[in-house]
Amino acid sequence: MPSAKKPVKLELLAPAKDLNSAKMAISAGADAVYIGGPQFSARSAAGNSWQDIAEVVKFAHQYYAKVYLPVNTIFFDKETSAVQETINEAYEAGADALMIQDMGIMEMDLPPLPIFASTQNHNYDIDQIKFLEKAGFTRVILARECDLARIKKISQETKIELEAFVHGALCVSFSGRCFFSQALSQRSANRGQCMQACRLPFSLVDGTGKELIKDRFLLSLKDLDLSGSLKELIEAGVTSFKIEGRLKDEIYVGNVVAKYRQELDKIISANPEKYQKASSGKIDFDFEPDLARTFNRGYTNYFLYGRQRNVISLDSQKSLGKLMGKVAEVGKNYFTLNRAHDLKNADGICWFDENDNLIGTNINLVEDEKIFPNKWFSLRPGTEIFRNLDPVFEKKVIHGVKRSVAVDFIIKETKLGFSVKAEDEDKNTVELAFESEKNPAQKPELIEANWRQQFSKLGETVFFARNFDFHFKKPYFIPLSVLNDWRRKVILELDQKRSENYPRIKVIHKKTDHPYPQAELDYSFNVANSLARKFYERHGVSAIEDSFEQQKDVRGKKLMTTKHCLKHFLGACPKEMKKVLEEPLFLVYEGKKYRLSFDCAECLMEIWNQD
């Protein structure tokens, strides 16, 4: 008979700004975290010391959760040795994989770590992904623009692991193909210094000079929320579900991870023969996760189900939080809402005024139905009120998660005393024998209860006692202090065994020479060093342009390609034939114009630098 297929491991992957955020993510149920080292991370503001990285690894590995290190910026030749040192340090610290963008890394002396292709590699086209699979990559982090049909096709035609973003901030540009920040401020997104040009207010001007929209956030996308689409992503072939947010705090991380942990666990528990969690331990929550109660600009599923119009947060790039209701009555320094709420003193609230500007303040007092803001602004009945700061909820998140690994005990009587066998949920097993006098118990009915009570005192460890199995000829009295001593010794041994058996995956890297899908590469392929050139040339590329960051003259160059289309947003898509605009269209910021062009066959919008 053919052997039964092993369940697919589903990984919840969380961001970590720092050590505290990493611990929060793991405690809340993440199967893996990604955290930047001191250099060469696409979030340069979220760098961490190697000492802290090692501490994160130690904490995560207790639960057989993994730690991935992004080395996902491009680098210049003078930085080659520093990149090599970073990779070596990551391996020594115990990292489980590297996330990379620059192909120059594939020419280095790599430790036996799995290599993931960062979303900065623009993992959208199937030929690109097939190439990366042959080049030795273990996983690709899919472009956020991939819809379900594209993901399914990639899964069917490759065997490489697929990781997809499911929550958090969205880059409006194809990742790794945005040069707007570099053009505006000499801060390269491909070198971890993005100044978020897409979050700036732009005006839209048509070919006649007419201003169609003034000072609005025309490129600022809402945040991604695919918490209700996990089953469809799994069926399409995704096995790692990534939360964005390496600049977010631990409250955001704890709340969002908890929500996605719950949703994934529902799917796993309903299909245990098909799916399993990628790490160990049960998660206990003292709060109800709520995605609306931490940072968000409003939510979208982006293009997962195809094109939609309402993907931008037009009036603000800031967090709105949770809608609490509409203003019902406006009194002297107070207002009421049209529905029940749990607003409290010190909560933060915000709303859009009559000019669609976002206004925010804190609550000074809630008295019955009356809400008294700390600062008074003009309010009108019908205005939607959002809560964007919730101190009570945040406190619950900080103190409201606990993760623990199950351990079962088998206690047997031996000739010289007793043996205690402990086995954790990952089948790590230790057995210790203890010599002891066998004095008959005066209260035999309490003996097993005493063992259970003392061996369940595991609060200082990662374990919790799940099952007990006793094999006594007769009940014997053992002093509680002795039982405590035995428990400590058994658990110490089990903890050491668990650490020794941590399943670290090793990959041996070999140079490849299969042809790259394109023979010529322009600056958008971000080739910034001689090692990357060597890699592409060995794979058959004949012409390679320097990276945008190395260009002396960037006038007239394309700064961004995006699936977000302003013509579609304005109802002027030629496929719909509802409205016609006078082209060319321009985005204007601080007097500078950026031309828009449209590839309607591929449903793409491009933004071009000034000539």
XYZ file of C-alpha atoms in Angstrom:
611
model
C 0.000 0.000 0.000
C 1.256 3.512 -0.724
C 2.293 5.415 2.393
C -0.062 8.126 3.596
C 0.962 11.663 2.704
C 2.433 13.638 5.562
C 0.423 16.664 6.662
C 1.575 19.944 5.148
C 3.176 22.259 7.683
C 1.592 25.703 7.669
C 3.829 28.498 8.893
C 2.690 31.762 10.451
C 5.566 34.184 9.902
C 5.739 37.352 11.994
C 7.861 40.513 11.895
C 10.182 41.498 14.731
C 11.471 45.018 15.163
C 13.557 44.013 18.158
C 14.015 41.399 20.883
C 10.794 42.283 22.712
C 8.712 42.185 19.532
C 10.235 38.832 18.597
C 9.395 37.338 21.971
C 5.867 38.699 21.718
C 5.425 37.219 18.233
C 6.605 33.786 19.331
C 4.559 33.868 22.542
C 1.438 34.817 20.552
C 1.843 31.838 18.227
C 4.183 32.665 15.356
C 5.876 29.615 13.827
C 8.729 31.841 12.659
C 9.927 35.421 12.893
C 12.030 37.530 10.567
C 14.336 40.049 12.190
C 17.073 42.286 10.810
C 20.695 42.216 11.883
C 22.948 45.267 12.205
C 23.236 45.858 8.423
C 21.833 45.063 4.964
C 18.182 44.743 5.951
C 15.418 46.385 3.904
C 14.335 48.107 7.122
C 17.557 49.820 8.182
C 15.713 51.470 11.089
C 15.012 48.022 12.553
C 18.540 46.705 12.968
C 19.551 44.510 15.911
C 22.799 43.406 17.539
C 24.069 39.868 17.069
C 23.691 39.354 20.795
C 19.977 40.116 20.516
C 19.629 37.944 17.405
C 21.150 35.023 19.325
C 18.717 35.679 22.195
C 15.790 35.645 19.750
C 17.025 32.339 18.330
C 17.323 30.813 21.790
C 13.802 31.911 22.718
C 12.203 30.817 19.427
C 13.912 27.434 19.252
C 12.405 26.452 22.606
C 9.141 26.124 20.701
C 10.775 24.785 17.523
C 9.907 28.111 15.921
C 12.346 29.474 13.335
C 14.241 32.710 12.917
C 14.892 34.136 9.457
C 17.385 36.906 8.822
C 16.740 39.390 5.990
C 19.904 40.354 4.107
C 17.675 41.805 1.433
C 19.307 45.014 0.267
C 21.549 45.480 -2.725
C 25.197 46.189 -1.938
C 28.200 47.796 -3.594
C 31.596 46.195 -4.162
C 33.169 47.972 -1.203
C 30.568 46.298 1.046
C 31.140 42.726 -0.128
C 33.239 41.623 2.835
C 30.735 43.154 5.279
C 27.888 41.230 3.628
C 29.879 37.998 3.851
C 30.553 38.695 7.530
C 26.846 39.362 8.115
C 25.929 36.015 6.587
C 28.524 34.181 8.675
C 27.336 35.917 11.840
C 23.728 34.957 11.049
C 24.715 31.306 10.795
C 26.722 31.419 14.015
C 23.807 33.089 15.815
C 21.603 30.140 14.838
C 19.410 31.689 12.143
C 17.346 29.193 10.174
C 17.391 30.898 6.757
C 18.455 34.018 4.891
C 16.119 36.263 2.891
C 18.059 37.882 0.059
C 17.568 40.240 -2.868
C 21.056 40.676 -4.316
C 22.187 37.765 -6.499
C 25.768 38.642 -5.638
C 25.204 36.718 -2.410
C 24.838 33.518 -4.428
C 28.476 33.938 -5.481
C 29.704 34.060 -1.877
C 30.968 31.357 0.441
C 27.576 30.448 1.867
C 26.977 28.481 5.062
C 24.477 25.609 4.785
C 21.464 27.838 5.342
C 18.289 27.755 3.230
C 18.044 30.837 1.005
C 14.714 32.581 0.442
C 14.150 34.967 -2.468
C 12.916 38.240 -0.992
C 9.820 39.870 -2.437
C 12.341 42.530 -3.526
C 13.226 40.081 -6.314
C 9.825 40.795 -7.889
C 8.584 37.205 -7.661
C 5.614 37.675 -9.946
C 6.447 35.981 -13.225
C 6.560 32.204 -13.235
C 9.723 32.072 -15.374
C 11.555 34.124 -12.742
C 10.391 31.780 -9.997
C 11.366 28.664 -11.973
C 14.821 30.150 -12.446
C 15.224 30.817 -8.715
C 14.131 27.282 -7.894
C 16.840 25.835 -10.174
C 19.381 28.278 -8.732
C 19.048 26.691 -5.300
C 16.490 28.857 -3.547
C 14.300 27.022 -1.053
C 11.471 29.526 -0.997
C 10.149 32.546 -2.875
C 8.292 35.363 -1.161
C 5.584 36.171 -3.662
C 4.895 39.638 -4.990
C 1.932 41.184 -3.198
C 0.242 41.722 -6.546
C -0.273 37.985 -7.187
C -3.888 36.906 -7.391
C -5.133 33.440 -6.476
C -5.036 32.159 -10.058
C -1.403 33.225 -10.484
C -0.394 31.689 -7.139
C -2.075 28.424 -8.052
C -0.318 28.302 -11.418
C 3.074 28.955 -9.775
C 2.382 26.176 -7.266
C 1.377 23.722 -9.974
C 4.449 24.380 -12.115
C 7.103 24.480 -9.364
C 7.980 22.635 -6.161
C 9.507 25.605 -4.358
C 7.965 26.793 -1.068
C 5.615 29.744 -1.472
C 5.396 32.517 1.089
C 2.749 35.207 0.743
C 2.020 38.441 2.568
C -1.326 38.258 4.346
C -1.361 41.362 6.531
C 0.040 44.853 6.955
C 1.279 47.792 4.922
C 1.342 47.470 1.142
C 3.975 48.868 -1.226
C 2.151 50.435 -4.142
C 5.050 49.608 -6.475
C 6.221 46.180 -7.486
C 8.722 45.491 -4.705
C 12.340 45.952 -5.714
C 11.223 48.035 -8.674
C 10.591 51.338 -6.880
C 13.066 54.187 -7.327
C 10.835 57.059 -6.229
C 12.501 57.459 -2.832
C 15.974 57.523 -4.391
C 14.876 60.094 -6.969
C 13.265 62.382 -4.372
C 15.738 62.142 -1.512
C 18.723 59.951 -2.429
C 17.357 57.386 0.037
C 17.192 54.033 -1.722
C 14.366 51.608 -0.983
C 16.660 48.864 -2.281
C 19.167 49.766 0.428
C 16.733 49.836 3.326
C 16.203 53.596 3.430
C 12.796 54.105 1.807
C 11.317 57.509 2.663
C 7.842 56.260 1.654
C 7.228 58.587 -1.244
C 3.969 56.738 -1.871
C 2.605 58.142 1.415
C 3.025 61.755 0.273
C 0.103 63.982 -0.826
C 0.000 64.441 -4.609
C -2.148 66.449 -6.954
C -3.324 64.934 -10.235
C -3.146 67.133 -13.344
C -4.333 66.268 -16.850
C -2.752 67.067 -20.216
C -4.431 70.476 -20.391
C -3.047 71.543 -17.009
C -6.399 71.065 -15.255
C -6.100 69.957 -11.624
C -8.322 66.896 -11.206
C -7.452 66.153 -7.568
C -5.545 68.371 -5.140
C -3.175 67.240 -2.380
C -4.539 63.779 -1.723
C -2.808 60.483 -0.937
C -3.183 59.060 -4.425
C -0.555 56.340 -4.004
C -1.127 55.461 -0.335
C -2.664 52.009 -0.225
C -4.871 50.717 2.522
C -3.422 47.923 4.623
C -3.707 44.270 3.637
C -6.009 41.910 5.534
C -6.331 38.369 4.233
C -7.351 36.789 7.550
C -10.533 35.565 5.872
C -8.706 34.149 2.833
C -6.219 31.741 4.419
C -8.014 28.588 3.311
C -8.040 29.746 -0.310
C -4.346 30.664 -0.137
C -3.544 27.227 1.287
C -5.499 25.533 -1.477
C -3.617 27.682 -4.013
C -0.281 26.382 -2.670
C 0.913 28.896 -0.063
C 2.494 27.349 3.046
C 3.978 30.419 4.782
C 1.744 33.328 5.740
C 3.656 36.536 6.292
C 2.690 39.514 8.410
C 4.350 42.804 7.481
C 5.570 45.157 10.183
C 9.238 45.275 11.172
C 8.730 48.900 12.194
C 5.635 48.131 14.297
C 5.615 47.753 18.085
C 4.993 44.607 20.114
C 1.316 45.473 20.710
C 0.638 45.430 16.980
C 2.620 42.216 16.605
C 0.890 40.467 19.503
C -2.625 41.383 18.381
C -2.153 40.535 14.709
C -0.239 37.295 15.317
C -2.899 36.167 17.803
C -5.649 36.754 15.237
C -3.908 34.831 12.471
C -2.934 32.065 14.909
C -6.591 31.568 15.719
C -7.612 31.520 12.055
C -4.895 29.064 11.023
C -5.624 26.801 13.995
C -9.270 26.568 12.920
C -8.170 25.302 9.521
C -5.621 22.878 10.998
C -8.003 21.446 13.599
C -10.652 20.895 10.925
C -8.147 19.068 8.665
C -5.518 17.403 10.917
C -4.774 14.746 8.324
C -3.886 17.431 5.761
C -2.287 20.242 7.777
C -0.231 20.791 10.881
C 1.346 23.696 12.702
C 4.996 24.359 11.842
C 6.085 24.784 15.478
C 5.154 23.522 18.929
C 3.144 24.590 21.915
C -0.365 25.682 22.801
C -1.199 29.384 22.982
C -3.368 30.871 25.718
C -4.870 34.344 25.211
C -6.351 36.619 27.855
C -7.765 38.954 25.200
C -9.783 38.698 22.025
C -7.630 39.675 19.004
C -9.112 42.476 16.931
C -7.326 43.725 13.814
C -9.189 47.032 13.893
C -7.732 47.909 17.296
C -4.140 48.318 16.151
C -2.516 50.336 13.370
C -4.385 50.275 10.068
C -5.292 52.667 7.272
C -8.435 50.752 6.540
C -8.212 47.292 5.006
C -8.182 45.754 1.535
C -7.587 42.327 0.007
C -5.726 44.179 -2.757
C -5.691 42.100 -5.976
C -6.142 38.619 -4.495
C -9.551 38.281 -6.157
C -8.873 40.564 -9.094
C -8.895 44.287 -9.689
C -10.909 46.585 -7.445
C -11.203 50.353 -7.315
C -11.138 51.151 -3.599
C -7.580 50.177 -2.601
C -6.186 53.562 -1.498
C -6.599 55.539 1.696
C -7.245 58.750 -0.202
C -7.635 61.194 2.670
C -4.942 60.038 5.088
C -1.846 57.865 5.289
C -2.258 57.574 9.056
C -3.921 54.903 11.158
C -7.689 55.192 11.477
C -8.221 52.403 13.993
C -11.703 51.048 14.684
C -14.992 52.657 13.677
C -16.959 53.352 16.870
C -20.056 54.940 15.377
C -21.443 58.166 14.005
C -21.978 61.384 15.909
C -25.609 61.534 17.056
C -25.686 64.732 19.091
C -23.264 67.637 19.565
C -23.485 69.521 22.880
C -21.307 71.958 24.744
C -17.815 70.372 24.634
C -19.245 66.890 24.228
C -20.833 64.598 21.682
C -22.711 61.296 21.683
C -22.659 58.367 19.280
C -25.504 56.616 17.540
C -24.686 53.202 19.000
C -23.287 51.517 22.084
C -19.525 51.732 22.544
C -16.765 51.056 25.047
C -14.843 54.324 24.672
C -12.922 55.227 27.820
C -10.948 58.092 29.329
C -7.551 58.529 27.560
C -8.630 56.682 24.412
C -7.476 58.287 21.168
C -10.126 59.192 18.596
C -10.077 60.628 15.088
C -12.437 61.669 12.318
C -12.480 63.461 8.964
C -13.639 67.079 8.977
C -15.717 68.773 6.286
C -12.556 69.218 4.162
C -11.650 65.527 4.474
C -8.696 66.298 6.734
C -8.015 63.824 9.531
C -8.493 65.305 13.005
C -7.368 63.559 16.185
C -7.471 64.021 19.935
C -7.812 62.073 23.188
C -10.881 61.589 25.328
C -10.808 63.567 28.538
C -13.965 62.095 30.063
C -16.745 59.648 29.278
C -19.827 60.356 31.366
C -22.801 58.116 30.646
C -23.382 58.622 26.909
C -21.497 61.913 26.732
C -17.942 61.928 25.335
C -15.776 64.933 26.231
C -12.661 65.310 23.992
C -9.445 66.716 25.416
C -9.418 69.286 22.594
C -12.585 70.509 20.989
C -12.960 70.594 17.225
C -16.015 71.368 15.195
C -18.137 68.244 14.834
C -21.270 67.554 12.861
C -23.943 64.900 13.393
C -23.262 61.947 11.115
C -19.454 62.228 11.325
C -17.811 58.810 11.688
C -15.658 58.498 14.825
C -12.735 56.075 14.934
C -10.713 54.923 17.937
C -7.018 54.820 17.062
C -5.602 54.466 20.580
C -6.905 51.943 23.119
C -4.617 51.822 26.208
C -6.710 49.229 28.081
C -6.644 46.828 25.124
C -2.928 47.411 24.603
C -2.217 46.513 28.215
C -4.187 43.290 27.793
C -2.116 42.361 24.733
C 1.193 42.993 26.503
C 0.291 40.723 29.413
C -2.216 38.443 27.717
C -0.274 35.716 25.878
C 1.372 32.532 27.099
C 2.872 29.679 25.100
C 3.768 26.289 26.511
C 4.871 22.864 25.249
C 3.013 19.755 26.360
C 4.861 17.082 28.347
C 3.551 13.681 29.431
C 4.865 11.808 32.453
C 5.073 8.067 33.079
C 5.994 7.184 36.676
C 7.019 3.628 37.465
C 8.050 1.782 40.576
C 11.515 0.160 40.306
C 13.503 -2.175 42.545
C 15.437 0.689 44.098
C 12.804 3.386 43.940
C 11.077 5.074 41.024
C 11.654 6.110 37.409
C 10.170 9.163 35.750
C 9.830 9.275 31.970
C 8.994 12.604 30.368
C 8.051 12.989 26.709
C 7.229 16.329 25.072
C 4.842 16.841 22.173
C 7.696 16.523 19.668
C 8.600 13.036 20.968
C 11.727 14.158 22.804
C 12.073 11.721 25.683
C 14.132 11.422 28.860
C 13.907 8.887 31.682
C 15.585 9.237 35.056
C 15.766 6.679 37.862
C 15.670 7.803 41.497
C 16.572 5.715 44.503
C 14.089 6.060 47.311
C 12.711 4.374 50.378
C 9.275 2.887 49.891
C 7.232 3.885 52.870
C 3.534 2.992 52.691
C 1.334 6.031 52.454
C -0.915 6.894 55.370
C -3.269 8.652 52.945
C -3.003 6.555 49.774
C -5.785 8.470 48.062
C -3.535 11.582 47.927
C -0.392 10.032 46.445
C -1.159 10.432 42.738
C -2.563 13.902 43.417
C 0.713 14.863 45.113
C 2.724 13.710 42.094
C 0.435 15.595 39.722
C 0.551 18.744 41.790
C 4.340 18.866 42.178
C 5.154 17.822 38.602
C 2.709 20.385 37.249
C 4.660 23.251 38.812
C 6.313 24.161 35.506
C 5.660 27.895 35.409
C 9.368 28.750 35.188
C 9.809 26.508 32.138
C 8.361 26.312 28.605
C 6.407 23.157 29.519
C 2.992 22.312 30.888
C 2.012 18.916 32.287
C -0.536 17.259 30.024
C -0.886 13.601 31.017
C 0.222 11.358 33.879
C 0.461 7.569 33.839
C 1.251 5.797 37.129
C 2.542 2.244 37.563
C 2.749 1.502 41.319
C 2.308 -1.819 43.085
C 1.011 0.162 46.042
C 0.954 3.830 47.001
C 4.093 5.101 48.706
C 4.734 8.345 50.543
C 7.351 10.628 48.965
C 8.081 14.004 50.603
C 6.946 16.943 48.465
C 10.435 18.447 48.555
C 11.800 15.245 47.005
C 9.158 15.275 44.261
C 10.053 18.888 43.483
C 13.727 17.971 43.224
C 12.956 15.077 40.878
C 10.754 17.318 38.716
C 13.519 19.904 38.348
C 16.058 17.271 37.306
C 13.719 15.604 34.801
C 12.649 18.883 33.224
C 16.247 20.113 32.988
C 17.188 16.941 31.112
C 14.157 17.235 28.829
C 14.934 20.857 28.055
C 18.494 19.925 27.095
C 17.281 17.008 24.963
C 14.782 19.269 23.235
C 17.536 21.756 22.422
C 19.872 19.029 21.125
C 17.165 17.678 18.824
C 16.139 21.022 17.317
C 15.531 20.250 13.613
C 17.872 22.720 11.911
C 17.751 22.328 8.140
C 21.033 22.405 6.233
C 21.350 23.098 2.513
C 24.567 22.683 0.529
C 24.832 25.369 -2.156
C 26.246 24.704 -5.616
C 26.896 27.125 -8.461
C 24.425 26.839 -11.334
C 24.498 28.022 -14.955
C 21.016 27.494 -16.394
C 19.825 30.405 -18.587
C 18.155 33.432 -17.041
C 14.773 34.254 -18.662
C 16.142 37.528 -20.077
C 19.345 38.192 -22.001
C 19.510 41.906 -21.165
C 18.890 43.583 -17.806
C 18.176 47.257 -17.281
C 18.645 49.230 -14.056
C 15.404 47.845 -12.591
C 17.176 44.536 -11.918
C 19.298 46.295 -9.289
C 22.726 44.958 -10.257
C 25.055 47.021 -8.088
C 28.191 44.889 -7.646
C 30.599 42.701 -9.593
C 29.439 39.483 -7.897
C 25.874 40.018 -9.085
C 27.200 40.684 -12.592
C 29.184 37.468 -12.426
C 26.078 35.545 -11.370
C 23.915 36.837 -14.210
C 26.664 36.493 -16.812
C 27.211 32.863 -15.860
C 23.479 32.375 -16.423
C 23.658 33.753 -19.944
C 22.876 37.466 -19.543
C 24.791 39.451 -22.158
C 24.057 43.088 -21.216
C 23.637 44.528 -17.724
C 22.894 48.143 -16.863
C 24.092 49.648 -13.581
C 21.563 49.962 -10.771
C 19.471 53.121 -10.455
C 21.543 54.109 -7.423
C 24.670 54.133 -9.603
C 23.148 56.169 -12.436
C 24.608 59.650 -12.889
C 21.551 60.969 -14.727
C 18.099 59.629 -13.817
C 16.042 62.172 -15.740
C 13.279 60.580 -17.753
C 13.632 57.185 -16.087
C 10.759 55.059 -14.847
C 10.413 55.310 -11.071
C 7.647 52.851 -10.363
C 5.359 50.236 -11.876
C 2.125 49.476 -10.053
C -1.100 47.552 -10.512
C -2.919 50.399 -8.766
C -4.304 52.478 -11.610
C -5.539 56.040 -11.179
C -7.509 55.890 -14.422
C -9.381 52.890 -13.052
C -9.826 54.652 -9.698
C -11.382 57.656 -11.487
C -13.673 55.497 -13.614
C -11.681 56.168 -16.790
C -10.464 52.645 -17.568
C -10.712 52.192 -21.359
C -12.004 48.664 -20.796
C -15.041 50.151 -19.049
C -15.511 53.156 -21.407
C -17.181 55.241 -18.713
C -15.028 58.368 -18.728
C -12.241 59.848 -20.854
C -9.367 61.891 -19.416
C -7.098 64.319 -21.229
C -3.719 62.597 -21.256
C -0.900 62.604 -20.386
C -1.640 62.677 -16.670
C 0.833 63.950 -14.111
C 1.342 63.574 -10.385
C 2.545 66.819 -8.810
C 4.421 67.139 -5.522
C 6.024 70.382 -4.354
C 5.867 71.786 -7.874
C 7.539 68.786 -9.524
C 5.626 66.784 -12.101
C 5.850 63.040 -12.643
C 4.333 61.667 -15.820
C 1.980 58.705 -15.721
C 1.765 56.117 -18.483
C -0.590 53.167 -18.733
C -0.049 49.650 -20.019
C -3.705 48.772 -20.384
C -3.020 45.342 -21.884
C -1.290 44.304 -18.635
C -3.364 46.611 -16.384
C -0.308 48.474 -15.104
C 0.438 52.121 -14.328
C 3.954 53.572 -14.580
C 5.390 56.709 -12.987
C 8.231 58.477 -14.783
C 10.802 60.946 -13.525
C 10.979 64.432 -14.995
C 12.964 64.807 -18.208
